[in-house]
PDB file of C-alpha atoms in Angstrom:
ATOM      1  CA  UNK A 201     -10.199  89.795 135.841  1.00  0.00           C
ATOM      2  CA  UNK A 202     -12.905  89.154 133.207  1.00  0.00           C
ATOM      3  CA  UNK A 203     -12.600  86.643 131.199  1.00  0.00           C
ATOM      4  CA  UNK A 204     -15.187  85.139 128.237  1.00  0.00           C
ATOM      5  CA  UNK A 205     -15.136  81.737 127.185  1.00  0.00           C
ATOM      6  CA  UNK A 206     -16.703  80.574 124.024  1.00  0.00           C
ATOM      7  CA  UNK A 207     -17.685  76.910 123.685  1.00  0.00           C
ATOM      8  CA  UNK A 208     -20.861  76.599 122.815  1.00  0.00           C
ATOM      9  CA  UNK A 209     -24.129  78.652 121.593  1.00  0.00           C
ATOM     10  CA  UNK A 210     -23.886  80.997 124.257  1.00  0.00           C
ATOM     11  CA  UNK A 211     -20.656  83.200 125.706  1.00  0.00           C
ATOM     12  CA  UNK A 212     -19.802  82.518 128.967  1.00  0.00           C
ATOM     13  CA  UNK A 213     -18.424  84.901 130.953  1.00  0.00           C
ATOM     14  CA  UNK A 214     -16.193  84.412 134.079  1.00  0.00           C
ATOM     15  CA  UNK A 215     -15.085  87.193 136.562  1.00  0.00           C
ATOM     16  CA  UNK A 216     -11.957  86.287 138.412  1.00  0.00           C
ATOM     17  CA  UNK A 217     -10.831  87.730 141.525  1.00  0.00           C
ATOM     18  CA  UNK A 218      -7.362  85.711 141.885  1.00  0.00           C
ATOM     19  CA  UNK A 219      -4.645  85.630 139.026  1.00  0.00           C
ATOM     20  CA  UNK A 220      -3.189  82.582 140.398  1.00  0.00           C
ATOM     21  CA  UNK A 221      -5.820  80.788 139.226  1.00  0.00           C
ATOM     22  CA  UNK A 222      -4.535  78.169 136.788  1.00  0.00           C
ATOM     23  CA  UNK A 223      -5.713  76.668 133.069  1.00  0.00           C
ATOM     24  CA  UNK A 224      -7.372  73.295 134.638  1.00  0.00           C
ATOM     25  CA  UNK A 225      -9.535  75.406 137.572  1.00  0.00           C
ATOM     26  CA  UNK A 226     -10.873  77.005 134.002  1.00  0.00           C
ATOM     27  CA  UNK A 227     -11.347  73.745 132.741  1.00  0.00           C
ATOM     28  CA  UNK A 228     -13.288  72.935 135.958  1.00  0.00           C
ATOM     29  CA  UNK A 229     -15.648  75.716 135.755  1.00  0.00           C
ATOM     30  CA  UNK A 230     -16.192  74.880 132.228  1.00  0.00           C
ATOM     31  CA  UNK A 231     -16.948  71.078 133.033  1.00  0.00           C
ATOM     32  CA  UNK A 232     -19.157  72.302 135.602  1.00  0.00           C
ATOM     33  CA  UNK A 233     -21.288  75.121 133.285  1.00  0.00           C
ATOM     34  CA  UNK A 234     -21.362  72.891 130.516  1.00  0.00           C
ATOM     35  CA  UNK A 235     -21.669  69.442 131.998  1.00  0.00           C
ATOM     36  CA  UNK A 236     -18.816  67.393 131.168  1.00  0.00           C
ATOM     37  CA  UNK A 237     -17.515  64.422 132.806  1.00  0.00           C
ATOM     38  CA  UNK A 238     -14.045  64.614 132.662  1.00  0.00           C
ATOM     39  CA  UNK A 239     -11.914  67.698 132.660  1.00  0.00           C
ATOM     40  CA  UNK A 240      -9.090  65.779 130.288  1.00  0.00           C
ATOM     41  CA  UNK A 241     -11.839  66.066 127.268  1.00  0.00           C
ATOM     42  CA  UNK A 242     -11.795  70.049 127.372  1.00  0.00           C
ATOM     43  CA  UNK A 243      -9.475  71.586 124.943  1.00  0.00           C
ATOM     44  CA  UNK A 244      -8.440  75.169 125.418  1.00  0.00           C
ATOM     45  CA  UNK A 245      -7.019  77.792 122.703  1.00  0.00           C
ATOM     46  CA  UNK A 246      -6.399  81.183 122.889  1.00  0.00           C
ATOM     47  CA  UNK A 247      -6.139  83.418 119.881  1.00  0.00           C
ATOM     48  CA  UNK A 248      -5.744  79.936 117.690  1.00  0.00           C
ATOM     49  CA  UNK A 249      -3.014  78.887 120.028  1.00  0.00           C
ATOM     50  CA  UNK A 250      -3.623  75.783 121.960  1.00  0.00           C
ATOM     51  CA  UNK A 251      -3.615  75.918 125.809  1.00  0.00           C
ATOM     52  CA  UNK A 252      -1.586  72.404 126.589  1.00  0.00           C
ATOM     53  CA  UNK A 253      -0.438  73.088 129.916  1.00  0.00           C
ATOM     54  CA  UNK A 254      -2.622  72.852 132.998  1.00  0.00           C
ATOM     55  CA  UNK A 255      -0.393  73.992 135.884  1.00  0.00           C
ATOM     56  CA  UNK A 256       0.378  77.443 133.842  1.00  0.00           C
ATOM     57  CA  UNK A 257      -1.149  80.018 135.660  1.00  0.00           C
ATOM     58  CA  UNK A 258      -3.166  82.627 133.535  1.00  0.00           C
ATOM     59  CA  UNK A 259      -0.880  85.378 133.346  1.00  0.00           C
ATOM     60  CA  UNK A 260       1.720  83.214 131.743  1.00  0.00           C
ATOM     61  CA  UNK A 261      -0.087  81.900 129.325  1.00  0.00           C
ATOM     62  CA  UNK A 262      -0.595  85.724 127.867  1.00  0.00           C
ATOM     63  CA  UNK A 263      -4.429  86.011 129.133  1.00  0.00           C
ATOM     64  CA  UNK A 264      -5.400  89.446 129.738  1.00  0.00           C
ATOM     65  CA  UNK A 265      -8.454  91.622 130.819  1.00  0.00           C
ATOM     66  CA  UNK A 266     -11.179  90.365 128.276  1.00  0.00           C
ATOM     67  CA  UNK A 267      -9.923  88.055 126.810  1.00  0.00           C
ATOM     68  CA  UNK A 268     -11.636  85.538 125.268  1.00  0.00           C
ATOM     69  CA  UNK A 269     -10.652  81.608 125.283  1.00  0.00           C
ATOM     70  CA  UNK A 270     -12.233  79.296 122.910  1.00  0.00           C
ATOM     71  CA  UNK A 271     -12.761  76.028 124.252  1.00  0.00           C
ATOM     72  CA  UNK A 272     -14.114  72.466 122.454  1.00  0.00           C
ATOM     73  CA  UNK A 273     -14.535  68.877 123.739  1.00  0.00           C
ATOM     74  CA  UNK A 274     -12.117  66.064 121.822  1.00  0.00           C
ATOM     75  CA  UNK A 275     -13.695  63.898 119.190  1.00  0.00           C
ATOM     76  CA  UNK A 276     -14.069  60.237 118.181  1.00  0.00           C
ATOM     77  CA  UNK A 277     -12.449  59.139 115.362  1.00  0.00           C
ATOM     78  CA  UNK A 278      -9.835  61.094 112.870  1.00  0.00           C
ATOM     79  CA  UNK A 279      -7.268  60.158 110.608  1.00  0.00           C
ATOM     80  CA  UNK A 280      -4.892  57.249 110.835  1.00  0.00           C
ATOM     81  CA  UNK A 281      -1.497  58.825 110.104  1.00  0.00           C
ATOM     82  CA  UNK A 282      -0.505  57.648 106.429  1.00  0.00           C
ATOM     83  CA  UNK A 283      -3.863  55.778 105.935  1.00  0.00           C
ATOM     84  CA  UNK A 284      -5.775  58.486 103.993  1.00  0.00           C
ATOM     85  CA  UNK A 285      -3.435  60.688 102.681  1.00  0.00           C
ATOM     86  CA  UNK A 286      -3.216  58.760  99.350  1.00  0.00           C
ATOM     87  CA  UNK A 287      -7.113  58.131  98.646  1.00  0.00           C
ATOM     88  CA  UNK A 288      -8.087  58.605  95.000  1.00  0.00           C
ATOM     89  CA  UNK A 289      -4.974  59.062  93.632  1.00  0.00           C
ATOM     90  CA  UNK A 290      -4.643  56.980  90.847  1.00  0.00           C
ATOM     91  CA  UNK A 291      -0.917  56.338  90.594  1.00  0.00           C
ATOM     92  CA  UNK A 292      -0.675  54.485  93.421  1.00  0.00           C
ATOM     93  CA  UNK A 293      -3.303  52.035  91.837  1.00  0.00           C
ATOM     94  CA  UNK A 294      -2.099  51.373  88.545  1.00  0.00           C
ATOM     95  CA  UNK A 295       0.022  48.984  88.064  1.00  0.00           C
ATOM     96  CA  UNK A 296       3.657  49.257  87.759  1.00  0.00           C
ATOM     97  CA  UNK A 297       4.961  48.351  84.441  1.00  0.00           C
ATOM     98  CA  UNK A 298       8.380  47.426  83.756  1.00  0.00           C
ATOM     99  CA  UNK A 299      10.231  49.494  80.925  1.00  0.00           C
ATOM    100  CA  UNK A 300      10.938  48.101  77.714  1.00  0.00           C
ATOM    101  CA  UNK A 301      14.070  47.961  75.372  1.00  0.00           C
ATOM    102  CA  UNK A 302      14.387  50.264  72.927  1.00  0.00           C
ATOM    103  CA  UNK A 303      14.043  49.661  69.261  1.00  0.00           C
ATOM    104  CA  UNK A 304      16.830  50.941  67.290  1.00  0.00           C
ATOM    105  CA  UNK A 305      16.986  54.413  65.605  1.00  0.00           C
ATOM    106  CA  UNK A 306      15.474  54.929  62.150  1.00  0.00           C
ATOM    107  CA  UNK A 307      18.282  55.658  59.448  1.00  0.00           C
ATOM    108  CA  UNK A 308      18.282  59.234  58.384  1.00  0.00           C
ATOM    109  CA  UNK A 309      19.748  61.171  55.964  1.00  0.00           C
ATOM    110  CA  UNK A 310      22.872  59.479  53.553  1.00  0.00           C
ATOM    111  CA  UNK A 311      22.349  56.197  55.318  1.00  0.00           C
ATOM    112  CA  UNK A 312      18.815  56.035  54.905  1.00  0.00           C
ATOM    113  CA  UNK A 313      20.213  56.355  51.217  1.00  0.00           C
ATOM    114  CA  UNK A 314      22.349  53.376  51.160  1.00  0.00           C
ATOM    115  CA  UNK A 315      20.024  51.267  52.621  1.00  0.00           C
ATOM    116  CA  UNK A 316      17.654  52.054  50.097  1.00  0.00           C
ATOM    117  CA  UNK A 317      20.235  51.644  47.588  1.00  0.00           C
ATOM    118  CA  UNK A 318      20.907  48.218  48.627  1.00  0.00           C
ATOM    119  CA  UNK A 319      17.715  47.340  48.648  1.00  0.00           C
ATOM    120  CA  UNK A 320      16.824  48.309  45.326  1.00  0.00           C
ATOM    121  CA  UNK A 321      19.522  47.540  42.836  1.00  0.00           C
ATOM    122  CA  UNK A 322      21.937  44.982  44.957  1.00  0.00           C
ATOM    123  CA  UNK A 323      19.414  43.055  46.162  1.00  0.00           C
ATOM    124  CA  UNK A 324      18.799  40.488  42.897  1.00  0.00           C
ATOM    125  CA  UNK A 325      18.220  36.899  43.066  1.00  0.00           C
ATOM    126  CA  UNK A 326      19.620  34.784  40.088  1.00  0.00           C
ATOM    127  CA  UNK A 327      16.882  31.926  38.831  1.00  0.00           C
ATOM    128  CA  UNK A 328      18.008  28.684  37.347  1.00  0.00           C
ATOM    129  CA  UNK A 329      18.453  30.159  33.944  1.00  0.00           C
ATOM    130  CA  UNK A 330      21.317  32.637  35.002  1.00  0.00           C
ATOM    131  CA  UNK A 331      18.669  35.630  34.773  1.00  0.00           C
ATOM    132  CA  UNK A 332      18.292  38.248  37.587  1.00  0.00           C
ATOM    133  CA  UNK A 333      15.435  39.020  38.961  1.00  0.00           C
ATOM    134  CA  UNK A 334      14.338  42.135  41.338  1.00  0.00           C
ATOM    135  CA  UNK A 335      14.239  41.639  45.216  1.00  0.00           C
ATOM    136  CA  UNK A 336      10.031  41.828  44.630  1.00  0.00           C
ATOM    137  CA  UNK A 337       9.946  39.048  42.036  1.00  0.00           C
ATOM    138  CA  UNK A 338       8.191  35.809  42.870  1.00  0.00           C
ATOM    139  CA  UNK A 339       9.953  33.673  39.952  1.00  0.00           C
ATOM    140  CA  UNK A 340      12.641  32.435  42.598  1.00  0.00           C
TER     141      UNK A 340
END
């Protein structure tokens, strides 16, 4: 079985005479071609699937004649679960403000009326000499 395995600038290609060849004696050959330390760094993934398990023999996984197996090294660093996901968001940074009470309702309409009523003609102050003046006079 042929087999190509892309992981770096050039395709490698890997001709296999035994199927029962399993997913970490790939990884070996890979450590081996492309020189790294430890097999637990090489990720494989087929067809954007990733190849977890290293006892599963080749023709379980769903590898056929040709096939080609991408394969990458793991990386330093990454996201902190919960850390980042709110960056630059700015409602998580303003303040919280509390909520005010409401101001009462403008009168509309017939009692807007009376009000006005009330304060234009009831409204009179009575001076010293017993006359009336408006609710806008400054004689009081």
């Amino acid at each position: 079985m042929q087999l190509f395995i892309r992981g770096g600038i050039e395709l490698l290609s890997l001709d296999l005479e035994n199927k029962d060849i399993t997913l970490k004696d790939i990884k070996e050959i890979i450590a081996v071609e492309y020189g790294v330390e430890t097999v637990d760094d090489i990720l494989l993934s087929f067809s954007g699937i990733p190849l977890n398990d290293d006892d599963k023999q080749l023709v379980t996984v769903g590898l056929v004649q040709g096939a080609t197996i991408d394969a990458s090294v793991k990386l330093l660093g990454g996201k902190i679960h919960g850390q980042l996901s709110r960056a630059g968001k700015v409602k998580s940074a303003t303040p919280k403000v509390e909520k005010q009470e409401d101001k009462p309702k403008k009168l509309t309409g017939r009692a807007k009326q009376r009000q006005l009523y009330t304060k234009r003609f009831v409204n009179k102050i009575t001076t010293i000499d017993g006359r009336q003046c408006g609710p806008n006079s400054n004689q009081a």
